[in-house]
Tab-separated table of C-alpha atoms in Angstrom:
chain	number	residue	atom	x	y	z
K	1	UNK	CA	84.904	-12.877	175.810
K	2	UNK	CA	81.367	-13.612	174.740
K	3	UNK	CA	78.669	-15.260	176.747
K	4	UNK	CA	75.383	-16.857	175.797
K	5	UNK	CA	72.181	-17.040	177.762
K	6	UNK	CA	70.177	-20.164	177.078
K	7	UNK	CA	66.825	-21.141	178.525
K	8	UNK	CA	63.309	-22.200	177.732
K	9	UNK	CA	60.746	-19.632	176.603
K	10	UNK	CA	59.315	-17.786	179.568
K	11	UNK	CA	62.057	-18.742	182.030
K	12	UNK	CA	63.187	-15.135	182.613
K	13	UNK	CA	66.139	-14.556	180.245
K	14	UNK	CA	64.870	-11.133	179.159
K	15	UNK	CA	64.035	-10.162	182.746
K	16	UNK	CA	67.540	-11.163	183.826
K	17	UNK	CA	69.105	-9.058	181.048
K	18	UNK	CA	66.859	-6.154	182.037
K	19	UNK	CA	68.078	-6.458	185.645
K	20	UNK	CA	71.684	-6.382	184.429
K	21	UNK	CA	71.025	-3.296	182.299
K	22	UNK	CA	69.410	-1.501	185.266
K	23	UNK	CA	72.461	-2.493	187.369
K	24	UNK	CA	70.286	-4.347	189.864
K	25	UNK	CA	73.096	-6.896	189.765
K	26	UNK	CA	76.489	-5.442	190.778
K	27	UNK	CA	78.813	-4.728	187.839
K	28	UNK	CA	82.115	-2.856	187.728
K	29	UNK	CA	81.601	0.843	186.953
K	30	UNK	CA	83.851	0.699	183.881
K	31	UNK	CA	81.404	-1.647	182.105
K	32	UNK	CA	78.754	0.003	179.946
K	33	UNK	CA	75.562	-1.981	179.418
K	34	UNK	CA	72.913	-1.326	176.787
K	35	UNK	CA	69.797	-3.466	176.662
K	36	UNK	CA	67.834	-3.067	173.451
K	37	UNK	CA	64.155	-3.850	173.797
K	38	UNK	CA	63.896	-5.380	170.355
K	39	UNK	CA	66.022	-7.587	168.179
K	40	UNK	CA	68.475	-5.824	165.878
K	41	UNK	CA	68.014	-6.415	162.177
K	42	UNK	CA	70.759	-8.522	160.549
K	43	UNK	CA	73.431	-6.315	158.976
K	44	UNK	CA	77.154	-5.838	158.503
K	45	UNK	CA	77.288	-3.416	161.440
K	46	UNK	CA	79.116	-4.343	164.605
K	47	UNK	CA	77.149	-4.791	167.821
K	48	UNK	CA	78.464	-1.435	169.051
K	49	UNK	CA	77.377	0.317	165.845
K	50	UNK	CA	73.914	-1.228	166.164
K	51	UNK	CA	73.608	-0.009	169.760
K	52	UNK	CA	74.807	3.513	168.893
K	53	UNK	CA	72.332	3.677	165.986
K	54	UNK	CA	69.531	2.525	168.292
K	55	UNK	CA	70.464	5.057	170.977
K	56	UNK	CA	70.622	7.872	168.388
K	57	UNK	CA	67.172	6.961	167.083
K	58	UNK	CA	65.674	6.727	170.593
K	59	UNK	CA	67.273	10.023	171.600
K	60	UNK	CA	65.856	11.722	168.509
K	61	UNK	CA	62.349	10.356	169.226
K	62	UNK	CA	62.525	11.512	172.849
K	63	UNK	CA	63.686	14.982	171.845
K	64	UNK	CA	60.829	15.223	169.317
K	65	UNK	CA	58.359	14.165	172.016
K	66	UNK	CA	59.832	16.730	174.403
K	67	UNK	CA	59.417	19.518	171.848
K	68	UNK	CA	55.806	18.542	171.064
K	69	UNK	CA	54.845	18.353	174.743
K	70	UNK	CA	56.425	21.710	175.555
K	71	UNK	CA	54.747	23.313	172.534
K	72	UNK	CA	51.287	21.879	173.183
K	73	UNK	CA	51.143	21.526	176.979
K	74	UNK	CA	53.919	23.701	178.373
K	75	UNK	CA	57.147	23.066	180.267
K	76	UNK	CA	55.398	21.898	183.442
K	77	UNK	CA	53.855	18.776	181.871
K	78	UNK	CA	54.624	15.787	184.108
K	79	UNK	CA	55.466	13.542	181.120
K	80	UNK	CA	58.643	15.546	180.576
K	81	UNK	CA	60.224	14.112	183.732
K	82	UNK	CA	60.188	10.573	182.308
K	83	UNK	CA	61.659	11.854	179.039
K	84	UNK	CA	64.443	13.693	180.871
K	85	UNK	CA	65.208	10.644	183.003
K	86	UNK	CA	65.480	8.423	179.927
K	87	UNK	CA	67.682	10.961	178.109
K	88	UNK	CA	69.904	11.048	181.182
K	89	UNK	CA	70.147	7.225	181.139
K	90	UNK	CA	71.097	7.287	177.475
K	91	UNK	CA	73.595	10.098	178.102
K	92	UNK	CA	73.588	11.336	174.490
K	93	UNK	CA	76.583	13.613	175.125
K	94	UNK	CA	79.030	10.737	175.588
K	95	UNK	CA	77.749	7.481	174.097
K	96	UNK	CA	79.784	7.774	170.882
K	97	UNK	CA	83.061	8.140	172.790
K	98	UNK	CA	82.571	5.107	174.991
């Protein structure tokens, strides 16, 4: 099944999707939700391929940021916590098998 979300600009569609992705609205545990913050470029890829590509790119950026922070500021830098939390949300060890 596919569903559409229609509404006027500024009515809260993106906020609603963000709430769904953060599971602020109850969803069955077997449903995986990925909310991309920007529009995917048109291509021949499936929606799942586009999400996996996006997650891989974000994971790589976060890991690069982690390495730079540890190298320049040390492992106790408070910014690392946010990076680790986001990496945990993305769960890079399993997203390809879902």
